[in-house]
Coordinates of C-alpha atoms and ligand atoms in Angstrom, one line a residue:
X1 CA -25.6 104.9 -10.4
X2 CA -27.2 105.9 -7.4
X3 CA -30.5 107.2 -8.1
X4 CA -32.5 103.9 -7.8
X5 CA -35.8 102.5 -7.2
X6 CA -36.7 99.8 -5.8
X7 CA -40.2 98.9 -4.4
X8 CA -39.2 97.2 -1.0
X9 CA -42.8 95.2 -0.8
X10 CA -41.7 93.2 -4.1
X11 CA -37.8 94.2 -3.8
X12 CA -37.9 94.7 -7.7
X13 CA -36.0 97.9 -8.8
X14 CA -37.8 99.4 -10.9
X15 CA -35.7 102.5 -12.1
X16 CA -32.5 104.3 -12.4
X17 CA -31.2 107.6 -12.9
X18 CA -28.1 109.0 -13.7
X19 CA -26.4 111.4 -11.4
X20 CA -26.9 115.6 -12.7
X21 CA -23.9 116.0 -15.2
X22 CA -21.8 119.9 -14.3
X23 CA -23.6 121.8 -16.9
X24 CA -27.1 120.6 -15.9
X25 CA -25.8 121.9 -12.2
X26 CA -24.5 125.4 -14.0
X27 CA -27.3 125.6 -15.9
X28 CA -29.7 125.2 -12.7
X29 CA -27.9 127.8 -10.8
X30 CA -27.5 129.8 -13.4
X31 CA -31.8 129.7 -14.1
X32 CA -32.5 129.6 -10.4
X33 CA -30.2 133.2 -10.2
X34 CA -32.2 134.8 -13.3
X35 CA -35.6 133.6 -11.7
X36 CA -34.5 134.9 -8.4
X37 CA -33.6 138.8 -9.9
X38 CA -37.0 138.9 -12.1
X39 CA -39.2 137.7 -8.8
X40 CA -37.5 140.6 -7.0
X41 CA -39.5 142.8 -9.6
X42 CA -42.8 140.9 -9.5
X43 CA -45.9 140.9 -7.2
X44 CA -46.7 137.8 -5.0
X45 CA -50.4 138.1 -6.1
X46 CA -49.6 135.8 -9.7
X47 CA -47.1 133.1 -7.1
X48 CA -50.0 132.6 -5.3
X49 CA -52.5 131.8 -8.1
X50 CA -50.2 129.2 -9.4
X51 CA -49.3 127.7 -6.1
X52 CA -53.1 127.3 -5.5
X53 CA -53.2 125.5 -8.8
X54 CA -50.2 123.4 -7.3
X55 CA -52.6 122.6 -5.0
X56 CA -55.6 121.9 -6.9
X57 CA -53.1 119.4 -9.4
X58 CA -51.9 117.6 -6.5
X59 CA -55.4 116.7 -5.4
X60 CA -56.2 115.7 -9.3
X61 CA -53.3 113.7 -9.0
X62 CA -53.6 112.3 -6.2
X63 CA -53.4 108.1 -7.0
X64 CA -50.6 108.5 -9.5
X65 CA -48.6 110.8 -6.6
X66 CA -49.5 108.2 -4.2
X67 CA -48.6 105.0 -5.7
X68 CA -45.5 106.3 -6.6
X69 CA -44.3 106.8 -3.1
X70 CA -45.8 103.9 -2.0
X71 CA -44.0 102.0 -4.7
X72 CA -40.7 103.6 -3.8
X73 CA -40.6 103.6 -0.2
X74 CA -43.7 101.2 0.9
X75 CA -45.6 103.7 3.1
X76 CA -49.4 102.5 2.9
X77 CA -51.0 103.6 0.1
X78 CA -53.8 105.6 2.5
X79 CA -50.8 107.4 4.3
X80 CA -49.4 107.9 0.7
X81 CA -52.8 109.5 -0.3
X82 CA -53.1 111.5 2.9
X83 CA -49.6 112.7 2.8
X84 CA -50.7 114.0 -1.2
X85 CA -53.3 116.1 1.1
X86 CA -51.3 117.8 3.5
X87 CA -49.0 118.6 0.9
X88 CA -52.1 120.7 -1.4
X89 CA -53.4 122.0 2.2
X90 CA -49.4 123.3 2.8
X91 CA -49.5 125.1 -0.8
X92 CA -53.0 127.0 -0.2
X93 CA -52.1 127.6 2.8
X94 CA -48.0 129.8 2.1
X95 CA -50.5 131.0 -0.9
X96 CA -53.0 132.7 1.4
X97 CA -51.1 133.7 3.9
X98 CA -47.8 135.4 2.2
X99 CA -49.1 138.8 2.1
X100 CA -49.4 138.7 5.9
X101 CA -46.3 137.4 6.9
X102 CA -44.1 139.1 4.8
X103 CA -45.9 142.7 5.6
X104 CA -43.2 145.2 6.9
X105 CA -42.9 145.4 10.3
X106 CA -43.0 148.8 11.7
X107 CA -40.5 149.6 15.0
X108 CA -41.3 152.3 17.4
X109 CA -38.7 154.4 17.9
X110 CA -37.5 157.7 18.7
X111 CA -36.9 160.1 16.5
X112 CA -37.0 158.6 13.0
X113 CA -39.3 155.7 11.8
X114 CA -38.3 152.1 11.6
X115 CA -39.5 149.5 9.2
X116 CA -38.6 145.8 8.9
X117 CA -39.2 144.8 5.4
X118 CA -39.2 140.7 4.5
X119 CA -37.7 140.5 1.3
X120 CA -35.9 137.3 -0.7
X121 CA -32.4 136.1 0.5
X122 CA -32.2 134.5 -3.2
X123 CA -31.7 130.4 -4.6
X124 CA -31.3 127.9 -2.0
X125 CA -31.2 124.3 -1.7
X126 CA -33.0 121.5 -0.1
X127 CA -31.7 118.0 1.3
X128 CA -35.1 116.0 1.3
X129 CA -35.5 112.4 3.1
X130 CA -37.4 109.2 1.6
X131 CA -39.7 109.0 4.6
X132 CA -42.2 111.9 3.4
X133 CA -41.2 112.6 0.1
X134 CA -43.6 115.1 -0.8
X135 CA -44.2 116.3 2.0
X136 CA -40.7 117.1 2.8
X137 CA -40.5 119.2 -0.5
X138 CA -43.6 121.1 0.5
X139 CA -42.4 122.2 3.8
X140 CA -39.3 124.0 1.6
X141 CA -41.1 124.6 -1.7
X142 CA -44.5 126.4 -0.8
X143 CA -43.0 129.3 1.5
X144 CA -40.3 130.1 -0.5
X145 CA -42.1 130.2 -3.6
X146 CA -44.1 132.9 -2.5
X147 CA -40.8 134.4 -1.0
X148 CA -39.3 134.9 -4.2
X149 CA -36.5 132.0 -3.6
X150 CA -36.2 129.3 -6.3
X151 CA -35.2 125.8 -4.5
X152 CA -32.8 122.8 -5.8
X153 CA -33.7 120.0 -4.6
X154 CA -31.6 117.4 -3.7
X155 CA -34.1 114.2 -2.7
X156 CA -33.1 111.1 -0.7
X157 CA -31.1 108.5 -3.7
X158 CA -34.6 106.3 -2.5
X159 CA -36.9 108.1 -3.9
X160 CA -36.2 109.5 -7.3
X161 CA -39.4 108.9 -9.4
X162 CA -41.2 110.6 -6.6
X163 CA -38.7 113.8 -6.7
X164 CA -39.3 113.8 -10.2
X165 CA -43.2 114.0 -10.4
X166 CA -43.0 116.7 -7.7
X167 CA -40.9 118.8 -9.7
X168 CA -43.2 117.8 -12.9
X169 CA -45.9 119.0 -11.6
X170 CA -44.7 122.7 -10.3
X171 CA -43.5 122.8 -13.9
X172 CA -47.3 121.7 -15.4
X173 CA -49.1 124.3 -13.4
X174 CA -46.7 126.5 -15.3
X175 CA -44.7 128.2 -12.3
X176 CA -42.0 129.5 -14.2
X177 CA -39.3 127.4 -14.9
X178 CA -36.5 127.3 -12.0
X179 CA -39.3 127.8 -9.6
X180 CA -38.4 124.2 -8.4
X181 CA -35.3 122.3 -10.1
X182 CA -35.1 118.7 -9.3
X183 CA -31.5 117.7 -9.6
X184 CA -29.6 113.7 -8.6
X185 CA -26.2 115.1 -6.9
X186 CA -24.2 113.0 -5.4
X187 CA -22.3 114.4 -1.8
X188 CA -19.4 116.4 -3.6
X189 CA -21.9 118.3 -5.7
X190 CA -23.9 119.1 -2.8
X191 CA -21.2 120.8 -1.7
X192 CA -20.1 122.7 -4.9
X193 CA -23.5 123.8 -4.8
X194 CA -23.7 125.0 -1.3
X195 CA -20.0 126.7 -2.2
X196 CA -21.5 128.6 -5.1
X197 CA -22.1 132.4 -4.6
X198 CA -25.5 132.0 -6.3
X199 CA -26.6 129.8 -3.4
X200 CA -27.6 132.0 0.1
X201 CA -28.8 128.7 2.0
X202 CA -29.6 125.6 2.3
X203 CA -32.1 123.2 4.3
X204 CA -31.7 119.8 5.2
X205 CA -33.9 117.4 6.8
X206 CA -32.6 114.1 7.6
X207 CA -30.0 112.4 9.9
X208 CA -27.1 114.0 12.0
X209 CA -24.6 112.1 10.0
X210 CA -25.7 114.1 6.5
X211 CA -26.7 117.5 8.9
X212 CA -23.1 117.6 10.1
X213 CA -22.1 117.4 6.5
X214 CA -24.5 120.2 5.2
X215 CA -23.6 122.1 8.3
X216 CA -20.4 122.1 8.0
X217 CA -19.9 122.9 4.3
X218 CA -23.0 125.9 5.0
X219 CA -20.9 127.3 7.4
X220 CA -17.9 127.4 5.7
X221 CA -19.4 129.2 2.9
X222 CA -21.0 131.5 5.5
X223 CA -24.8 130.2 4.2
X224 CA -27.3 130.2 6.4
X225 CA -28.5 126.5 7.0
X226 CA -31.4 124.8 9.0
X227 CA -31.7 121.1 10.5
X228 CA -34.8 119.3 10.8
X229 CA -32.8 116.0 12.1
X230 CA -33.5 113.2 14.1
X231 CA -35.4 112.2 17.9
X232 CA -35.6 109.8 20.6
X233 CA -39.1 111.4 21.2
X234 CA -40.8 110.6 25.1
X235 CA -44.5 109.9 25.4
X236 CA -45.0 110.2 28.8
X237 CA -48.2 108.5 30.6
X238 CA -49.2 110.5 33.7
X239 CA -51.4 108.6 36.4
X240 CA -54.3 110.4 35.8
X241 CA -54.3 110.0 32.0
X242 CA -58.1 108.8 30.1
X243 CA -57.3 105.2 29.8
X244 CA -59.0 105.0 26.5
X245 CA -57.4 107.9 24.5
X246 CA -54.1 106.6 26.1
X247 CA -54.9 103.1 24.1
X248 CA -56.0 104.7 20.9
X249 CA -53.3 107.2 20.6
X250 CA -50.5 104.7 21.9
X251 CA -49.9 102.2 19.2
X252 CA -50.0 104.7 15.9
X253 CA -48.1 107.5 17.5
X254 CA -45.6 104.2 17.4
X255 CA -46.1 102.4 14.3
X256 CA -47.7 104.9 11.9
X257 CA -45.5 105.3 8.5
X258 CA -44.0 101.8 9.7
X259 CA -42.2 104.2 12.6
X260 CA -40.0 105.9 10.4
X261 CA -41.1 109.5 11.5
X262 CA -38.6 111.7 13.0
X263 CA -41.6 112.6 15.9
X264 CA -42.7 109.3 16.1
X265 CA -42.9 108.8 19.6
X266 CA -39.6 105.9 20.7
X267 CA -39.6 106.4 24.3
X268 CA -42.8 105.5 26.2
X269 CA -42.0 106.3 29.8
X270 CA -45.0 104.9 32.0
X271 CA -45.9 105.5 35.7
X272 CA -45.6 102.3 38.1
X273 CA -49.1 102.2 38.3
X274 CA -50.4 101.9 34.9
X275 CA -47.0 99.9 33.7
X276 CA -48.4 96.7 33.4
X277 CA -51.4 97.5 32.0
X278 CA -49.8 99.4 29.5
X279 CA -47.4 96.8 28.1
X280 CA -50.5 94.5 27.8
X281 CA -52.8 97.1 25.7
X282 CA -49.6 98.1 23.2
X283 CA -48.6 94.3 23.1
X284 CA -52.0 93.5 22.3
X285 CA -52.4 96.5 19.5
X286 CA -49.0 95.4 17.9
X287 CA -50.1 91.7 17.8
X288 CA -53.2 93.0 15.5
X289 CA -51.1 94.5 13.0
X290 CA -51.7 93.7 9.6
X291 CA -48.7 93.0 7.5
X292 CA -48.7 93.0 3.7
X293 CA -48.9 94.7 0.1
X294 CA -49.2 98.4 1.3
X295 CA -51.3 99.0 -1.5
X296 CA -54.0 96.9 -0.1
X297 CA -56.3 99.1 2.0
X298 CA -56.8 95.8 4.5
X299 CA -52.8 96.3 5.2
X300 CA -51.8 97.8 8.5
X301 CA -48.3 97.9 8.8
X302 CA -46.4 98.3 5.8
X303 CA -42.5 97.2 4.8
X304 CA -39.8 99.4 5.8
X305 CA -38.9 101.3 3.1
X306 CA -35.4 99.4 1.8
X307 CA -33.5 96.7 3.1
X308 CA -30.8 98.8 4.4
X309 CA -33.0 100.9 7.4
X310 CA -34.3 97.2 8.0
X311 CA -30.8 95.5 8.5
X312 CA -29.8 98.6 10.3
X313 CA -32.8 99.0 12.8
X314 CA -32.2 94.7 13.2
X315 CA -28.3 95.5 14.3
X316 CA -29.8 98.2 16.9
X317 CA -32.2 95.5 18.4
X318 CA -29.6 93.1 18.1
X319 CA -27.2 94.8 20.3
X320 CA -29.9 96.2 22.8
X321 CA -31.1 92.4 23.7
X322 CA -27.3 91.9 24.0
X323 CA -26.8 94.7 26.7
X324 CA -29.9 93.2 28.4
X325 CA -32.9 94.6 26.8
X326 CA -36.1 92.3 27.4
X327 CA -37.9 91.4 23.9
X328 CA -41.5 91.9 25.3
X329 CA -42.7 91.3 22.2
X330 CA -41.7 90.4 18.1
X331 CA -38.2 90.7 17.3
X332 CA -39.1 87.4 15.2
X333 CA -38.3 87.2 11.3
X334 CA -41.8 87.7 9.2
X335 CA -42.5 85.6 6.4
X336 CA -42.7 88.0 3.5
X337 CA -40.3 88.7 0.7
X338 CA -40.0 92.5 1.7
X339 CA -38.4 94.6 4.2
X340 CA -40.8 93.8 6.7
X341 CA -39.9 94.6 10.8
X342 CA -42.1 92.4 13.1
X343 CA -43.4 95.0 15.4
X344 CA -41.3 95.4 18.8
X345 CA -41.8 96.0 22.7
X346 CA -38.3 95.9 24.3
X347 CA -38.0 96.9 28.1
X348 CA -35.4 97.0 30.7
X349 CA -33.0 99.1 29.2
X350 CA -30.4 100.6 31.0
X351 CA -28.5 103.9 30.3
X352 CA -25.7 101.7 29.6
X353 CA -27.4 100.1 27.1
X354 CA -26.2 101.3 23.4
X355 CA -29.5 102.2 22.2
X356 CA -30.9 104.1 25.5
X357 CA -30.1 107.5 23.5
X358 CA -29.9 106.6 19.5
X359 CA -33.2 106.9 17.1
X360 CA -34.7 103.8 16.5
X361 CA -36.6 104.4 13.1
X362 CA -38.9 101.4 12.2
X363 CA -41.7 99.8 14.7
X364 CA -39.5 99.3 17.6
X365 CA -41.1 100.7 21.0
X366 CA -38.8 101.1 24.3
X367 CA -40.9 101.3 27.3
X368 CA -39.7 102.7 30.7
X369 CA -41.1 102.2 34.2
X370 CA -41.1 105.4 36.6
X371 CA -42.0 105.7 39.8
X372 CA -42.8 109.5 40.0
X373 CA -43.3 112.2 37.4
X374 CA -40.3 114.0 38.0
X375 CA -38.0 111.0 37.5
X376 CA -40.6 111.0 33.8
X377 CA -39.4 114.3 33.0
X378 CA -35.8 113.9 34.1
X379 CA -35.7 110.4 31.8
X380 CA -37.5 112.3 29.0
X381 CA -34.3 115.0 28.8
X382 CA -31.9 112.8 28.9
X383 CA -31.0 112.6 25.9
X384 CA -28.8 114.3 22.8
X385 CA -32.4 114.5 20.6
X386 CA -35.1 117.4 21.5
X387 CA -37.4 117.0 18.8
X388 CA -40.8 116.1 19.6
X389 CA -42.7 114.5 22.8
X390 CA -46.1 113.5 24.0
X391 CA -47.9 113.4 27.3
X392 CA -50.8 112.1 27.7
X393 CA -53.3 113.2 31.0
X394 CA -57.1 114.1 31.2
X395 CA -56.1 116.9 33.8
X396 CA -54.7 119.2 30.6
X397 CA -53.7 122.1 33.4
X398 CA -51.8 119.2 35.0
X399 CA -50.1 117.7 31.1
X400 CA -49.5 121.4 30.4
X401 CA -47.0 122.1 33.0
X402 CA -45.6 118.9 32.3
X403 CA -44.9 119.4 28.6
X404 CA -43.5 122.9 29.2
X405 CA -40.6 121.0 31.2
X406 CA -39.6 118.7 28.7
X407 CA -36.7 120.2 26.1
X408 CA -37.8 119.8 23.4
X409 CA -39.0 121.7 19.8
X410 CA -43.2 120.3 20.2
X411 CA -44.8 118.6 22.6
X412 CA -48.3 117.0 22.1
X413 CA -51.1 116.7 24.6
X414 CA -53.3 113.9 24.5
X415 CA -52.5 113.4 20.4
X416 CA -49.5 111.9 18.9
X417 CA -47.3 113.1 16.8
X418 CA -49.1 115.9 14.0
X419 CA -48.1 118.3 11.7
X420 CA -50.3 120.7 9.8
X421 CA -49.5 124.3 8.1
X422 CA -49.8 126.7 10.5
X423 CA -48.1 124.5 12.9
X424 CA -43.7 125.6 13.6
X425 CA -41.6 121.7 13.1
X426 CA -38.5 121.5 15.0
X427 CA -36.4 120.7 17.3
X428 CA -33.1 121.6 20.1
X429 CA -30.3 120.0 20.5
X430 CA -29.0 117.4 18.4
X431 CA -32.6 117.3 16.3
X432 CA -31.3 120.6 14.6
X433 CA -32.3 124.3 14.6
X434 CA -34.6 126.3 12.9
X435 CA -38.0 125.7 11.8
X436 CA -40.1 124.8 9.2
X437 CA -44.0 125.6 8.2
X438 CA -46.3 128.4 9.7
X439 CA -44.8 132.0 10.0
X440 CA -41.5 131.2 11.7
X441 CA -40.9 129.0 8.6
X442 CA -41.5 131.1 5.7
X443 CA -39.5 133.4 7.2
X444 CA -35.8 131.5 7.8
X445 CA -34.4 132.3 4.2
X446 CA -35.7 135.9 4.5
X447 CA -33.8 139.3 4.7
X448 CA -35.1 141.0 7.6
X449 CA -33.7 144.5 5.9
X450 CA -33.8 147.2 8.7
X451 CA -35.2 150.8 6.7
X452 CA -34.3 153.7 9.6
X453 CA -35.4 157.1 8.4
X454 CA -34.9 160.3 9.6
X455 CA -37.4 162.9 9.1
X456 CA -34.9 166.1 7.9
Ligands
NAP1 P1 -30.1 111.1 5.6 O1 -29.4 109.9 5.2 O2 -29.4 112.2 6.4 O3 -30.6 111.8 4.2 C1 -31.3 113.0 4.2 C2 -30.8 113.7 2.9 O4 -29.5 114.2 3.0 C3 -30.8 112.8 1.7 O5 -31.2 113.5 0.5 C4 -29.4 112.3 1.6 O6 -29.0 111.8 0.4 C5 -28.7 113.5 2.1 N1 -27.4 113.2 2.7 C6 -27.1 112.2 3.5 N2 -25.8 112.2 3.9 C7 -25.3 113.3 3.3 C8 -24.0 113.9 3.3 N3 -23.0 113.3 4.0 N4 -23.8 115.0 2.6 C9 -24.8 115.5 1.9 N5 -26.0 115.0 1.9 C10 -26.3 113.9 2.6 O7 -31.4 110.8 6.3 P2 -32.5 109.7 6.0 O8 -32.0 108.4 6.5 O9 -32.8 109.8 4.5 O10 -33.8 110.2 6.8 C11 -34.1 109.7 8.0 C12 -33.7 110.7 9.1 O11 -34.4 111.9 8.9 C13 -34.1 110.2 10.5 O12 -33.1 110.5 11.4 C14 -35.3 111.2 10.8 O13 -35.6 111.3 12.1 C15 -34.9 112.4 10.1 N6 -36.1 113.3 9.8 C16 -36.2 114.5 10.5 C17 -37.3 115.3 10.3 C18 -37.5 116.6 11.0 O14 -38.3 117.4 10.5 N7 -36.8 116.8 12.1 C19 -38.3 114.9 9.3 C20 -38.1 113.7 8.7 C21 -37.0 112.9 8.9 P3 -28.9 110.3 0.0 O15 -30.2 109.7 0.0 O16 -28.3 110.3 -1.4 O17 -27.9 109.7 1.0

């Protein structure tokens, strides 16, 4: 059984599932297929009335969505409830806005008129990580609902009770049944399903090892995929930055969600002359950290969310001290039962260093000295990821120009890491391709059917 889980505050496992049987699978594809052909017939207008009531029953349900991702993958219950937030703000949001992004799109031409229309592509499926897991869902489910594409999700093994209760809930509002079909596959039956005609494409988010698998089996079945995958994201500090945003953005953009966020800023590259001021302030902001029971409010940093991203994030600090990495700060074992990370400040790290280019997700910050801002930018693309940055200036002309240099999918200014609705996620490179939320989102598993008609 790999569908487990286990609270990693208490390390208690608390559930199990079994993995989807091959008629549960058949019958999915076959429901998310019938769905598909009767929404090809229907207006938006009644989608969008029931993924507003998504919306409205996510914010009624709010605790009992909360504590169980909390329980499942320790996030702090307060990020937990805000997460439950974003996620009924996503759904109103693809309900509002449908109508407009998926209008026609007329093409001037000559001789003949030219209309784009925006119509379904049919089921797909969706590769969710632990590290939002309803948020993760949302950015897949809430467009294509009002597409007309009926999603399978496959959820991190992590988090199964939350996958569930997402799923529940579509169902509740009464979306019609197929709308959004929870099912725990294990990696073969991924595949199957990305192999089966009824399936036109499939979305993952999550690391380059299970991208390059959902990739690869996408592209041999000719299905269109997108990869919202991993980052080594920069936040630059120019010389002229506002000392006190710099201070109050720093530390979160950092530690927030216990630094497992795919933009969570890894790399903070630092101008000479605010360098030792800087590792003071962020030395003295992780010292403050609160660990403990994430759902205590008072709790600032919560456990990472199972022992197995903790042992692996301790083997990548393990080996950077041993290629001569300097522990500025933490690295030291915490006295709690669960899968707690002592906030981190490592320095002097070389290119040679194993970890100067992988992800370290969990509360580990790498800081860089620079002695000018080109050698900033140069250090901020090198590197496989392109995901997200930050700089960080009070002359916004000045952090502008800077962020437009940097390759990568977003760059912040003066803010860490965000994501909201309207907002395009992704990233170059090895982060992936493709993009999630806003327009550009709602449109990936969309047929962009050319109508050319002659007048005759
Ligand atoms: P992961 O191990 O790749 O898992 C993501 C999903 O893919 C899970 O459902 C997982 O299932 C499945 N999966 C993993 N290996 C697979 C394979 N070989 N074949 C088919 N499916 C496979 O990633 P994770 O550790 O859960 O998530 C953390 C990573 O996600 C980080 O690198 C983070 O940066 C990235 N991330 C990116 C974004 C973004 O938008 N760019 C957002 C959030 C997170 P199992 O759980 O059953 O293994």
């Amino acid at each position: 059984m790999t569908y487990k889980s286990v609270n990693p505050y208490t390390n208690e496992t608390f559930n199990e599932y079994q993995n989807a049987s091959s008629k549960e699978i058949e019958s999915a594809l076959q429901m998310a297929a019938d769905l598909a052909h009767t929404w090809e017939s229907e207006s938006r207008s009644k989608r969008a009335e029931i993924l507003h009531t998504v919306a409205n029953q996510l914010r009624a349900q709010k605790s009992s969505m909360a504590e169980i991702m909390t329980q499942e993958m320790g996030k702090l219950i307060g990020e937990s409830e805000e997460e439950v937030s974003l996620c009924a703000s996503i759904a109103d949001y693809f309900a509002d806005h449908a109508d407009e992004f998926l209008e026609p799109t007329e093409i001037e031409t000559t001789g003949a008129s030219a209309n784009v229309l925006k119509q379904a592509l049919g089921p797909i499926l969706a590769c969710e990580p632990w590290n939002f897991p309803l948020y993760q869902v949302m950015r897949i489910f809430a467009p294509n609902f009002m597409v007309g594409n009926p999603v399978i999700l496959k959820h991190a093994s992590i988090v199964p009770g939350s996958a569930r209760k997402i799923a529940q809930i579509v169902e509740e509002v009464g979306a019609p049944e197929g709308s959004l079909m929870n099912l725990f596959l294990d990696y073969d039956q991924i595949g199957e399903i990305i192999a089966d005609p009824r399936i036109t494409g499939v979305a993952l988010t999550g690391s380059e090892r299970g991208g390059k698998e959902v990739a690869k089996a996408a592209g041999e079945n000719l299905k269109k995929s997108t990869l919202e995958l991993g980052g080594n994201d920069a936040f630059i500090v120019l010389e002229d930055v506002d000392k006190d945003v710099l201070y109050e953005v720093a530390p979160a953009a950092r530690l927030a969600n216990t630094g497992q966020t795919c933009t969570a800023s890894k790399r903070f590259i630092v101008l000479d002359s605010l360098y030792n001021d800087f590792i003071k302030q962020l030395t003295k902001a992780f010292s403050q950290v609160k660990m403990g029971d994430p759902m205590n409010r008072d709790t600032t940093l919560a456990p990472m969310s199972s022992e197995k991203a903790k042992t692996k994030l301790q083997k990548q600090v393990d080996e950077a001290v041993a290629a001569g990495a300097t522990v500025v700060y933490g690295n030291q074992s915490v006295d709690l039962d669960g899968q707690f990370f002592m906030p981190t400040i490592l320095t002097d790290i070389t290119s040679e260093n194993p970890i100067f280019d992988q992800e370290l997700f969990g509360p580990v910050a790498t800081v860089y000295r620079v002695h000018s801002e080109k050698e900033a930018i140069e250090l901020a693309n090198n590197s496989q990821y392109g995901l997200g940055s930050v700089v960080m200036s009070s002359d916004l002309k000045h952090a502008e120009k800077v962020a437009s240099q940097i390759k990568a999918g977003m760059t912040f200014v003066n803010h860490g890491w965000t994501s909201l609705p309207e907002l395009p996620f992704g990233g170059v490179r090895n982060s992936g391709y493709g993009r999630e939320l806003s327009k550009q989102g709602m449109l990936t598993f969309v047929n962009e059917h050319l109508i050319y008609t002659v007048e005759k």
